[in-house]
Coordinates of C-alpha atoms in Angstrom, one line a residue:
M1 CA 0.0 0.0 0.0
K2 CA 1.3 3.5 -0.9
E3 CA 1.8 6.0 1.9
T4 CA -1.3 8.0 2.7
P5 CA -0.9 11.8 2.6
V6 CA -1.3 13.9 5.6
S7 CA -4.1 15.7 3.8
C8 CA -6.1 14.5 0.8
L9 CA -5.6 17.9 -0.8
T10 CA -1.8 17.7 -0.7
S11 CA -1.9 14.8 -3.2
L12 CA -3.9 16.8 -5.7
S13 CA -2.2 18.7 -8.5
E14 CA -3.6 22.2 -9.3
E15 CA -5.7 20.7 -12.1
R16 CA -7.1 18.0 -9.9
R17 CA -7.8 20.5 -7.1
E18 CA -9.9 22.5 -9.6
D19 CA -11.7 19.4 -10.6
F20 CA -12.4 18.4 -7.0
W21 CA -13.8 21.8 -6.3
A22 CA -16.0 21.6 -9.4
S23 CA -17.2 18.2 -8.2
L24 CA -18.2 19.7 -4.9
A25 CA -20.2 22.4 -6.8
L26 CA -22.2 19.7 -8.7
R27 CA -22.8 17.7 -5.4
Y28 CA -24.2 20.7 -3.5
T29 CA -26.3 22.3 -6.3
K30 CA -30.0 21.8 -5.8
G31 CA -31.6 19.9 -8.6
I32 CA -28.4 18.0 -9.6
G33 CA -28.6 14.3 -8.6
F34 CA -26.4 11.4 -9.4
R35 CA -28.0 10.8 -12.9
T36 CA -27.8 14.5 -13.9
A37 CA -24.2 14.7 -12.7
K38 CA -23.4 11.6 -14.8
R39 CA -24.8 13.1 -17.9
L40 CA -22.6 16.2 -17.4
L41 CA -19.5 14.1 -16.7
V42 CA -20.0 11.9 -19.7
E43 CA -20.6 14.9 -21.9
Y44 CA -17.7 17.0 -20.7
G45 CA -15.3 14.4 -19.4
S46 CA -14.7 16.2 -16.1
A47 CA -16.5 18.4 -13.5
S48 CA -14.2 21.3 -14.1
A49 CA -14.9 21.2 -17.9
A50 CA -18.6 21.2 -17.2
M51 CA -18.4 24.1 -14.8
K52 CA -16.7 26.2 -17.5
D53 CA -19.7 25.8 -19.8
I54 CA -22.7 26.1 -17.5
K55 CA -24.8 27.9 -20.0
G56 CA -24.4 25.1 -22.5
W57 CA -25.8 22.5 -20.2
S58 CA -29.3 22.7 -21.5
S59 CA -28.4 22.0 -25.1
R60 CA -25.6 19.5 -24.4
A61 CA -26.9 17.5 -21.4
S62 CA -30.6 18.3 -21.3
V63 CA -30.3 20.1 -17.9
S64 CA -33.2 22.4 -17.0
A65 CA -32.9 26.1 -17.0
R66 CA -33.8 26.1 -13.3
V67 CA -30.8 24.0 -12.4
V68 CA -28.6 26.2 -14.5
Q69 CA -29.7 29.2 -12.6
A70 CA -29.1 27.4 -9.3
V71 CA -25.5 26.8 -10.3
L72 CA -25.0 30.4 -11.4
G73 CA -26.5 31.7 -8.2
N74 CA -23.6 30.1 -6.2
G75 CA -25.9 28.7 -3.5
W76 CA -23.6 25.7 -3.4
R77 CA -20.5 27.5 -2.3
E78 CA -21.0 27.5 1.5
T79 CA -21.6 23.8 1.9
A80 CA -18.9 22.9 -0.7
R81 CA -16.4 25.0 1.3
K82 CA -17.2 23.1 4.5
E83 CA -16.4 19.8 2.9
W84 CA -13.3 21.2 1.3
D85 CA -12.0 22.3 4.7
H86 CA -12.8 18.9 6.3
A87 CA -11.0 17.1 3.4
A88 CA -7.9 19.3 4.1
Q89 CA -7.7 17.8 7.6
V90 CA -8.1 14.1 6.7
A91 CA -5.3 11.7 5.8
C92 CA -6.7 10.0 2.7
D93 CA -6.8 10.2 -1.1
V94 CA -9.4 11.3 -3.6
L95 CA -10.4 9.5 -6.7
L96 CA -12.1 11.8 -9.3
W97 CA -14.2 10.8 -12.2
S98 CA -11.6 12.2 -14.6
D99 CA -8.9 9.9 -13.1
S100 CA -7.8 6.9 -15.1
A101 CA -7.9 4.8 -11.9
Y102 CA -11.7 5.4 -11.5
P103 CA -13.2 1.9 -12.0
D104 CA -14.9 1.4 -15.3
L105 CA -17.6 -0.8 -13.8
L106 CA -18.6 2.0 -11.5
R107 CA -18.8 4.4 -14.4
E108 CA -21.4 2.1 -16.0
I109 CA -24.0 2.3 -13.3
P110 CA -26.9 4.8 -13.7
D111 CA -25.9 6.8 -10.6
P112 CA -22.1 6.7 -10.0
P113 CA -20.5 8.8 -7.3
L114 CA -18.8 12.0 -8.5
F115 CA -15.7 11.0 -6.6
L116 CA -14.5 8.7 -3.8
Y117 CA -12.4 9.2 -0.7
Y118 CA -10.2 6.2 -0.1
K119 CA -7.4 4.7 1.9
G120 CA -5.4 1.8 0.5
D121 CA -4.6 0.2 -2.8
A122 CA -6.7 1.9 -5.5
S123 CA -5.7 -0.8 -8.1
L124 CA -8.0 -3.2 -6.3
L125 CA -11.0 -1.2 -7.6
K126 CA -10.3 -2.5 -11.1
N127 CA -9.7 -6.1 -10.0
P128 CA -12.4 -8.7 -10.8
S129 CA -14.6 -8.4 -7.8
I130 CA -17.6 -10.1 -6.1
G131 CA -19.8 -8.3 -3.6
V132 CA -20.4 -10.5 -0.5
V133 CA -23.2 -9.4 1.7
G134 CA -25.5 -10.9 4.3
S135 CA -27.3 -10.6 7.6
R136 CA -25.7 -8.8 10.6
R137 CA -27.2 -11.4 12.9
C138 CA -25.9 -14.4 11.0
S139 CA -25.8 -18.0 12.0
Q140 CA -22.7 -20.1 12.7
E141 CA -23.4 -21.9 9.4
G142 CA -23.5 -18.6 7.6
I143 CA -20.1 -17.6 9.1
E144 CA -18.5 -20.9 8.1
T145 CA -19.9 -20.6 4.6
T146 CA -18.6 -17.0 4.2
K147 CA -15.2 -18.1 5.4
I148 CA -14.8 -20.8 2.8
L149 CA -16.2 -18.7 -0.1
S150 CA -14.2 -15.5 0.7
K151 CA -10.9 -17.4 1.2
T152 CA -11.4 -19.3 -2.1
L153 CA -12.4 -16.2 -4.0
S154 CA -9.4 -14.3 -2.7
A155 CA -7.0 -17.2 -3.4
S156 CA -8.4 -17.2 -7.0
G157 CA -7.5 -13.6 -7.4
V158 CA -11.0 -12.3 -7.1
T159 CA -11.5 -9.3 -4.7
T160 CA -14.3 -9.3 -2.1
V161 CA -16.4 -6.2 -1.9
S162 CA -18.5 -5.6 1.2
G163 CA -19.7 -2.9 3.6
L164 CA -17.7 -3.4 6.8
A165 CA -20.9 -4.1 8.7
R166 CA -21.3 -6.6 11.5
G167 CA -21.9 -10.2 10.7
I168 CA -21.3 -11.6 7.2
D169 CA -19.6 -8.4 6.0
S170 CA -16.9 -8.5 8.7
V171 CA -16.3 -12.3 8.1
A172 CA -16.0 -11.7 4.4
H173 CA -13.4 -8.9 4.8
T174 CA -11.3 -10.8 7.4
N175 CA -11.0 -14.0 5.3
A176 CA -10.5 -12.2 2.0
L177 CA -7.4 -10.5 3.5
T178 CA -5.7 -13.9 3.9
A179 CA -4.9 -14.2 0.2
W180 CA -3.8 -11.8 -2.6
G181 CA -7.3 -11.1 -4.0
S182 CA -7.8 -8.9 -0.9
T183 CA -10.9 -6.8 -0.2
V184 CA -12.7 -3.5 -0.7
A185 CA -14.7 -2.0 2.2
V186 CA -17.4 0.5 1.1
L187 CA -18.4 2.7 4.0
G188 CA -21.8 4.3 4.8
T189 CA -20.0 7.0 6.8
G190 CA -17.2 9.5 6.3
I191 CA -13.7 8.1 6.2
S192 CA -12.9 9.6 9.5
H193 CA -15.5 7.5 11.3
V194 CA -15.0 3.8 12.2
Y195 CA -18.4 2.1 12.3
P196 CA -19.3 -0.2 13.9
P197 CA -16.8 0.6 16.7
E198 CA -15.9 -3.1 17.3
N199 CA -14.5 -3.2 13.7
R200 CA -11.8 -0.7 14.5
D201 CA -8.9 -3.2 14.0
L202 CA -10.5 -4.6 10.9
F203 CA -10.8 -1.1 9.5
F204 CA -7.1 -0.4 9.8
D205 CA -6.3 -3.9 8.5
V206 CA -8.3 -3.3 5.3
A207 CA -6.8 0.2 4.9
E208 CA -3.3 -1.4 5.2
N209 CA -3.8 -4.5 3.0
G210 CA -6.9 -3.7 0.9
I211 CA -8.8 -0.5 0.3
I212 CA -11.5 1.5 2.1
V213 CA -13.7 3.8 0.0
T214 CA -16.6 6.2 0.6
E215 CA -18.5 8.9 -1.2
F216 CA -19.6 10.7 1.9
P217 CA -17.9 13.8 3.4
P218 CA -15.0 12.9 5.8
N219 CA -16.9 14.0 8.9
M220 CA -20.2 12.3 8.0
P221 CA -21.5 10.2 11.0
P222 CA -23.5 7.0 10.6
E223 CA -27.0 7.8 9.3
G224 CA -29.5 5.2 8.3
R225 CA -30.4 6.8 5.0
N226 CA -26.8 6.6 3.8
F227 CA -26.4 2.8 4.0
P228 CA -28.8 2.0 1.1
L229 CA -26.9 4.6 -1.0
R230 CA -23.7 2.8 -0.1
N231 CA -25.0 -0.5 -1.3
R232 CA -25.2 0.6 -5.0
I233 CA -21.4 1.2 -4.9
I234 CA -20.9 -2.4 -3.5
S235 CA -22.8 -3.8 -6.5
G236 CA -21.4 -1.2 -8.9
L237 CA -17.8 -2.3 -8.2
S238 CA -18.6 -6.0 -8.6
L239 CA -19.2 -8.4 -11.4
G240 CA -21.8 -10.0 -9.2
V241 CA -23.3 -10.0 -5.7
L242 CA -23.3 -13.0 -3.4
V243 CA -26.0 -13.0 -0.7
V244 CA -24.9 -15.5 2.0
E245 CA -27.8 -15.0 4.5
A246 CA -30.7 -12.6 4.4
T247 CA -34.1 -12.2 6.1
P248 CA -37.0 -11.0 3.9
K249 CA -36.4 -7.4 4.8
S250 CA -32.6 -7.4 5.0
G251 CA -30.5 -4.6 3.6
S252 CA -28.6 -7.3 1.7
L253 CA -31.6 -7.6 -0.6
I254 CA -31.3 -3.9 -1.4
T255 CA -27.8 -4.6 -2.7
A256 CA -29.1 -7.6 -4.7
R257 CA -31.8 -5.3 -6.2
H258 CA -29.1 -2.7 -7.2
A259 CA -27.1 -5.5 -8.8
L260 CA -30.1 -6.5 -10.9
E261 CA -30.7 -2.9 -12.0
Q262 CA -27.0 -2.6 -12.9
G263 CA -27.0 -5.8 -14.9
R264 CA -24.8 -7.7 -12.5
E265 CA -25.0 -11.4 -11.6
V266 CA -26.8 -12.3 -8.4
F267 CA -25.8 -15.3 -6.4
A268 CA -27.4 -16.7 -3.3
V269 CA -26.5 -19.5 -0.8
P270 CA -29.4 -21.9 -0.3
G271 CA -29.4 -22.4 3.4
R272 CA -31.5 -24.6 5.6
M273 CA -35.2 -24.6 4.8
Q274 CA -36.0 -23.9 8.5
S275 CA -33.6 -21.0 8.8
R276 CA -35.2 -17.6 8.8
T277 CA -31.9 -16.0 7.8
S278 CA -31.9 -18.0 4.6
S279 CA -35.5 -17.1 3.6
G280 CA -34.3 -14.0 1.6
C281 CA -31.8 -16.2 -0.3
H282 CA -34.6 -18.7 -1.1
D283 CA -36.6 -15.8 -2.5
L284 CA -33.7 -14.7 -4.7
I285 CA -33.2 -18.2 -6.1
R286 CA -36.9 -18.4 -6.9
Q287 CA -36.5 -15.1 -8.8
G288 CA -33.6 -16.4 -10.9
A289 CA -30.5 -15.9 -8.8
T290 CA -27.8 -18.5 -9.2
A291 CA -27.7 -21.0 -6.3
V292 CA -24.2 -21.3 -4.9
F293 CA -23.1 -24.7 -3.6
S294 CA -19.4 -24.0 -4.0
C295 CA -17.1 -21.3 -5.1
D296 CA -16.9 -22.9 -8.6
D297 CA -20.5 -21.8 -9.2
I298 CA -19.4 -18.2 -8.9
L299 CA -16.2 -18.5 -10.9
V300 CA -17.8 -20.4 -13.8
S301 CA -20.4 -17.6 -14.0
I302 CA -18.0 -14.7 -14.1
A303 CA -15.4 -16.4 -16.3
P304 CA -17.0 -15.2 -19.6
L305 CA -17.1 -11.6 -18.2
L306 CA -13.4 -11.8 -17.8
G307 CA -12.9 -13.0 -21.4
I308 CA -12.1 -16.6 -20.3
S309 CA -13.4 -19.3 -22.6
L310 CA -15.0 -22.3 -21.0
D311 CA -15.5 -24.2 -24.3
G312 CA -12.6 -26.6 -23.7
L313 CA -13.4 -27.5 -20.1
N314 CA -15.9 -30.2 -20.8
R315 CA -14.6 -31.4 -24.1
T316 CA -14.1 -35.2 -24.5
K317 CA -12.1 -35.4 -27.7
D318 CA -9.8 -32.5 -28.4
I319 CA -8.6 -31.2 -25.0
G320 CA -5.6 -33.5 -25.2
V321 CA -4.3 -32.3 -28.5
V322 CA -4.0 -28.6 -27.9
A323 CA -1.2 -27.1 -29.8
S324 CA 0.6 -23.8 -30.3
S325 CA 2.4 -22.4 -33.3
A326 CA 5.6 -23.7 -31.9
Q327 CA 4.3 -27.1 -30.8
P328 CA 2.6 -29.1 -33.6
S329 CA -0.1 -31.5 -32.5
A330 CA 1.3 -34.9 -31.5
V331 CA -1.5 -36.7 -33.3
E332 CA -0.8 -34.9 -36.6
P333 CA 0.9 -37.3 -39.0
V334 CA 4.6 -36.7 -39.6
P335 CA 5.2 -36.2 -43.3
V336 CA 6.6 -39.2 -45.1
L337 CA 9.7 -38.2 -47.1
A338 CA 9.3 -40.8 -49.9
A339 CA 11.4 -40.5 -53.2
E340 CA 12.4 -37.1 -52.1
K341 CA 15.7 -35.9 -50.7
V342 CA 15.7 -34.0 -47.5
S343 CA 17.3 -30.6 -47.9
E344 CA 18.5 -30.3 -44.4
T345 CA 20.2 -32.5 -41.8
V346 CA 17.6 -33.8 -39.2
V347 CA 18.2 -35.3 -35.8
S348 CA 15.0 -37.2 -34.6
V349 CA 14.9 -37.3 -30.8
G350 CA 12.2 -39.4 -29.1
E351 CA 9.9 -38.9 -32.1
V352 CA 6.5 -40.3 -31.4
S353 CA 4.2 -41.7 -34.1
S354 CA 0.5 -41.2 -34.2
V355 CA -2.0 -43.8 -35.2
S356 CA -1.7 -42.9 -38.9
Q357 CA 2.1 -43.4 -38.6
A358 CA 1.9 -47.0 -37.4
S359 CA 1.9 -48.3 -41.0
N360 CA 4.9 -50.1 -42.2
A361 CA 7.8 -47.9 -43.3
E362 CA 11.3 -48.7 -44.4
A363 CA 14.5 -46.8 -43.9
V364 CA 16.5 -46.9 -47.1
L365 CA 20.2 -46.3 -47.1
C366 CA 21.7 -45.1 -50.3
T367 CA 25.3 -44.4 -51.1
S368 CA 26.9 -43.4 -54.3
D369 CA 30.5 -43.0 -55.0
G370 CA 31.3 -43.3 -51.4
G371 CA 29.4 -40.0 -50.7
S372 CA 27.3 -39.0 -47.7
N373 CA 24.3 -41.0 -46.7
E374 CA 20.8 -39.8 -47.3
I375 CA 17.5 -40.9 -45.8
E376 CA 14.6 -41.2 -48.2
S377 CA 12.0 -42.6 -45.9
L378 CA 11.6 -42.5 -42.1
G379 CA 9.0 -44.4 -40.1
L380 CA 8.5 -47.1 -37.6
P381 CA 11.1 -49.8 -38.2
N382 CA 10.1 -53.3 -39.1
S383 CA 12.4 -54.0 -42.0
S384 CA 15.5 -52.6 -43.5
R385 CA 17.2 -52.8 -46.9
Q386 CA 20.8 -53.3 -47.6
C387 CA 22.7 -50.7 -49.6
E388 CA 23.3 -51.4 -53.2
G389 CA 26.5 -50.6 -55.1
D390 CA 29.1 -50.4 -52.3
K391 CA 30.3 -53.6 -50.8
S392 CA 31.6 -51.7 -47.7
C393 CA 28.0 -51.1 -46.5
E394 CA 26.7 -54.6 -47.3
A395 CA 24.5 -56.1 -44.5
S396 CA 24.2 -52.6 -43.0
A397 CA 20.7 -51.4 -42.1
L398 CA 19.2 -48.3 -40.7
I399 CA 17.6 -49.2 -37.3
S400 CA 15.8 -46.2 -35.8
E401 CA 14.6 -46.9 -32.3
I402 CA 11.4 -44.9 -31.8
E403 CA 9.9 -44.8 -28.3
L404 CA 6.3 -46.0 -28.1
H405 CA 4.6 -44.5 -25.0
S406 CA 1.2 -45.9 -25.9
E407 CA 0.1 -48.2 -23.1
G408 CA 1.0 -51.8 -23.6
F409 CA 3.2 -51.4 -26.7
S410 CA 6.9 -51.4 -27.5
S411 CA 9.1 -51.7 -30.5
E412 CA 9.9 -55.3 -29.6
E413 CA 6.3 -56.3 -29.6
E414 CA 5.9 -54.7 -33.0
Q415 CA 8.8 -56.7 -34.4
G416 CA 7.5 -59.9 -32.8
N417 CA 4.0 -59.7 -34.1
P418 CA 3.5 -57.0 -36.6
E419 CA -0.1 -57.8 -37.4
S420 CA -1.4 -57.8 -33.9
F421 CA 0.5 -54.6 -33.2
T422 CA -1.1 -52.9 -36.1
D423 CA -4.5 -54.0 -35.1
A424 CA -4.0 -52.8 -31.6
V425 CA -2.6 -49.4 -32.6
E426 CA -5.6 -48.8 -34.9
R427 CA -8.0 -48.8 -31.9
E428 CA -9.1 -45.4 -30.8
L429 CA -7.2 -44.1 -27.9
S430 CA -9.0 -42.4 -25.0
I431 CA -8.2 -38.7 -24.2
E432 CA -6.5 -39.8 -21.0
E433 CA -4.3 -42.2 -23.0
Q434 CA -3.5 -39.5 -25.5
L435 CA -2.5 -37.1 -22.7
Q436 CA -0.2 -39.7 -21.1
A437 CA 1.2 -41.2 -24.2
I438 CA 1.8 -38.2 -26.5
P439 CA 4.4 -35.6 -25.5
E440 CA 4.4 -32.3 -27.3
V441 CA 7.3 -31.8 -29.6
I442 CA 8.8 -28.7 -31.2
E443 CA 11.5 -28.0 -33.8
I444 CA 14.6 -25.9 -32.9
P445 CA 17.6 -25.1 -35.1
I446 CA 21.1 -26.5 -34.4
T447 CA 23.7 -23.9 -35.3
A448 CA 26.7 -26.3 -35.1
H449 CA 28.6 -26.8 -38.4
L450 CA 28.8 -30.3 -39.8
S451 CA 32.3 -30.0 -41.1
G452 CA 34.3 -33.0 -40.1
T453 CA 31.3 -35.0 -38.9
A454 CA 30.6 -36.9 -42.1
P455 CA 30.2 -40.6 -41.3
N456 CA 32.8 -43.1 -42.5
A457 CA 31.9 -44.9 -45.6
D458 CA 32.4 -48.2 -43.8
C459 CA 30.0 -47.2 -41.1
S460 CA 26.3 -47.8 -41.3
V461 CA 24.0 -44.8 -40.9
G462 CA 22.2 -46.4 -38.0
C463 CA 25.2 -45.8 -35.7
T464 CA 25.0 -45.8 -31.9
G465 CA 26.2 -43.1 -29.5
E466 CA 29.8 -43.3 -30.6
S467 CA 29.0 -41.9 -34.0
A468 CA 29.6 -38.4 -35.1
G469 CA 25.8 -37.9 -35.2
S470 CA 25.5 -38.9 -31.5
S471 CA 28.2 -36.4 -30.7
L472 CA 26.2 -33.7 -32.3
L473 CA 23.1 -34.9 -30.6
A474 CA 24.8 -34.9 -27.2
E475 CA 26.2 -31.5 -27.9
A476 CA 22.7 -30.2 -28.8
I477 CA 20.7 -31.8 -26.1
S478 CA 22.7 -33.2 -23.1
S479 CA 19.5 -33.7 -21.1
T480 CA 18.3 -36.6 -23.3
E481 CA 21.3 -38.9 -22.9
S482 CA 19.3 -41.2 -20.6
R483 CA 16.5 -41.8 -23.2
Q484 CA 16.5 -44.5 -25.8
L485 CA 16.9 -42.1 -28.8
G486 CA 16.6 -43.3 -32.3
H487 CA 18.4 -40.9 -34.7
T488 CA 19.5 -40.6 -38.2
I489 CA 21.9 -38.2 -39.8
M490 CA 22.0 -37.2 -43.4
Q491 CA 24.5 -34.8 -44.9
E492 CA 24.7 -33.4 -48.4
S493 CA 27.8 -32.0 -50.0
A494 CA 26.9 -28.5 -49.0
P495 CA 26.4 -28.4 -45.2
V496 CA 23.3 -26.7 -44.0
A497 CA 22.0 -25.8 -40.6
P498 CA 20.4 -28.8 -39.0
S499 CA 17.2 -28.8 -36.9
V500 CA 16.2 -31.0 -34.0
R501 CA 12.8 -32.2 -32.9
V502 CA 12.6 -32.5 -29.1
Y503 CA 10.1 -33.0 -26.3
A504 CA 8.5 -29.7 -25.3
D505 CA 9.2 -30.5 -21.7
I506 CA 13.0 -30.5 -22.4
L507 CA 13.0 -26.8 -23.1
P508 CA 13.3 -24.4 -20.2
L509 CA 10.0 -22.9 -19.2
E510 CA 11.2 -19.4 -20.2
E511 CA 11.9 -20.5 -23.8
K512 CA 8.4 -22.0 -24.4
V513 CA 6.2 -20.1 -26.9
V514 CA 2.5 -20.6 -27.1
D515 CA 0.0 -19.2 -29.6
S516 CA -1.8 -16.2 -28.0
S517 CA -4.9 -16.8 -30.2
L518 CA -5.6 -20.1 -28.3
P519 CA -8.0 -20.0 -25.3
L520 CA -6.3 -19.1 -22.1
E521 CA -6.9 -22.5 -20.6
E522 CA -5.1 -24.2 -23.5
Q523 CA -2.1 -21.8 -23.2
I524 CA -1.8 -22.6 -19.5
V525 CA -1.9 -26.4 -20.2
L526 CA 0.9 -26.0 -22.8
L527 CA 3.1 -24.1 -20.4
L528 CA 2.6 -26.6 -17.6
A529 CA 3.4 -29.5 -19.8
G530 CA 6.5 -31.3 -18.6
E531 CA 7.0 -28.9 -15.7
E532 CA 7.2 -30.1 -12.1
S533 CA 5.3 -27.0 -11.0
V534 CA 4.9 -23.4 -12.1
H535 CA 4.0 -20.4 -9.9
I536 CA 0.9 -18.5 -10.9
D537 CA 2.9 -15.2 -11.2
V538 CA 5.2 -16.9 -13.7
L539 CA 2.2 -17.9 -15.8
S540 CA 0.8 -14.4 -15.6
R541 CA 4.1 -12.8 -16.7
M542 CA 4.6 -15.3 -19.6
L543 CA 1.1 -15.0 -21.0
H544 CA 0.8 -11.2 -20.4
V545 CA -2.5 -11.8 -18.6
S546 CA -3.5 -10.5 -15.1
A547 CA -2.9 -12.9 -12.3
S548 CA -6.6 -12.8 -11.4
Q549 CA -7.6 -14.1 -14.9
I550 CA -4.9 -16.8 -14.7
S551 CA -6.2 -17.8 -11.3
T552 CA -9.8 -18.1 -12.5
A553 CA -8.7 -20.1 -15.5
L554 CA -6.6 -22.4 -13.3
L555 CA -9.6 -23.1 -11.1
M556 CA -11.6 -24.0 -14.1
L557 CA -8.9 -26.4 -15.1
E558 CA -8.8 -27.8 -11.6
V559 CA -12.5 -28.5 -11.8
S560 CA -11.9 -30.3 -15.1
G561 CA -9.2 -32.4 -13.6
L562 CA -6.5 -31.1 -15.9
V563 CA -4.3 -29.3 -13.3
R564 CA -3.6 -29.6 -9.6
Q565 CA -2.8 -26.8 -7.2
L566 CA 0.3 -27.3 -5.0
P567 CA 1.4 -25.4 -1.9
G568 CA 2.7 -21.9 -2.5
M569 CA 0.3 -21.0 -5.3
K570 CA 2.1 -23.4 -7.7
Y571 CA 0.3 -25.6 -10.2
T572 CA 1.1 -28.8 -12.1
K573 CA -0.4 -30.6 -15.0
I574 CA -2.1 -33.9 -14.2

C-alpha cells in the first residue's frame, strides 16, 4: 500500500484540485442528482470542464434552466467549502471521475459517485470483484460458509467487496485478507468514522492491505439513509453480488436489487429450509438468482465476463491435443519423405508416431561414389534394406529406435507380431491415454557446423552413441542422454544448418512459446506440460494476462481435472 498523505488535498495537482472543487459544486447544487451529474460528466469528461460551460448544459446535457440558474446563483459554495475544509484535515486520497484509476464498472451504473475518498490500494478497484453481503445477525453456518467462499475467491485472485458491517460483511473482509485477492470496504459513513466501533482493528487492516472507499464527506457520522446509498457502490464495483444469508427485509436484498438494476450477476447461498436468515436467499433463487453450492458456481459464471473461454473445459475429444504455433499437434501425422531428398540434416529425438504413422515404413540407405548417406524414408522400423552398389556397407541397415509411449506397446512387440501390433494401434485411444502417451514436440535449429562430422563410408548410418551424429546430438541436447533415442543423420555435399525435434518439456520454461490466439486454458496447459510445478505469477508474466484471470482459468482447469494446485500458489499438469 502506498503511503497515505497527511491531507487528501496535498496529493492533488492544481488541475485536480480545480476538478475536485467543481465536483463539490455539482454535489451541492440543488436539482443535480447522481444521474444528472453523470450526464454532465459523460458529456464534458470532467466536472471542471462542465463548470466552464454552465450555459451550455441545457443544449448538451438536457439540464433544465432552473438547475442552470441554481449553479450560477452560487448557492452551493458554503456547503462545498465546508467539505473542502474537512477534506484538508483528513489523511486520505481522492479518486475523481476524470482519473484513469476510476473503475470502469462503476462508471457504467446509472448513478455513479462523483468522486471517492479512499485509503489503501486503488488498483483493487479495477480487479475482478464479487460483492459479498449478508445478515448482521448471522448463523454459525453462515459464518463458516462465508469463510470458505471468501478465502477461495481471494485465493483465486477475485476481490471481495463488502460494507464493513457486523456479521457476514466482517467475516468476508477478514478472510479475503488472507490471500492476494484482498478486499474492498465501502463505508456508509465518512472516512474519519469507524463504524461499527468493534471493527476498528479490521478497519485499519483493510486500509493497510486492501482499500476503504466512501463517497460521503469525511466528517459524516453513521446515518440510516446513507447505507442503502452505499449498497449501490458495492454492487457497482462488482461483477456480481453474493448473498450468504438474508431475512425477507434485509438490507442485503437492497444490494441484490441494485445488482439486478445494474445488470450484474446475483448469487445466493441456499441455506437450511427452516432457517429464517436463509429465507431471503430462497426468494432470490426463486426469482432467478444463481444458487451457490461451492465457489466454482461463482467462478464459472464470471469467467465469460473476464474474457475466459470455457469451451474446452468439458470437451471429451480435443482437449488432449491442444497445440501452439511452436508445438505441432502430436496426433498430426509426420510427413513421409518418400522418393524425395531432405534438404537439411535432421536429428530425430524421441519422435512419437500417431495412429496414422503406425503403418509399415522402411529406412532406405543409399550411397553413391562413397558419398554421404541420405534418408529417403523415415517411419516405424520393421524391416531394412541393404545398400546397393558399395560392398563396404553390405548387410548394413538403418535401425531407428522410436519410443512408443502408448500403453501396452513397445518396438519389440511390433517386431515380434506386426499384425497384432497394427490391429491394436488402430484402436481409438481415449483422451487420458493421449495425454499420457503423447508428449508435445517442437523443432529448434542447431547452429553447429557439420564439417568433419561426415560418417565413415564403412560405417552404417544407424550408428550408436559413438558416431559423429551422436556427438552432435549430445552437444545439442545433453539432457536426453538417458533416453533411448533413435536418430539418423543425413548430410549433403553443402552443409546446412540442421534442426532437431525434441520433447516440449525438455525446453526451459522461459523458452516456451504458445499461440496467443488459443483459449487461455489451453495456453496454460501448454506451459505446464513437462514442468514439475509453475508459480501463478510466472504464468501471468509469460502469458501477459492479469494474475486474477490466470487464477480463475486455473480453477476451471482444476474443476476439469487437468491441473492440480500445490502449496505456495504453484500448479502442475495432471
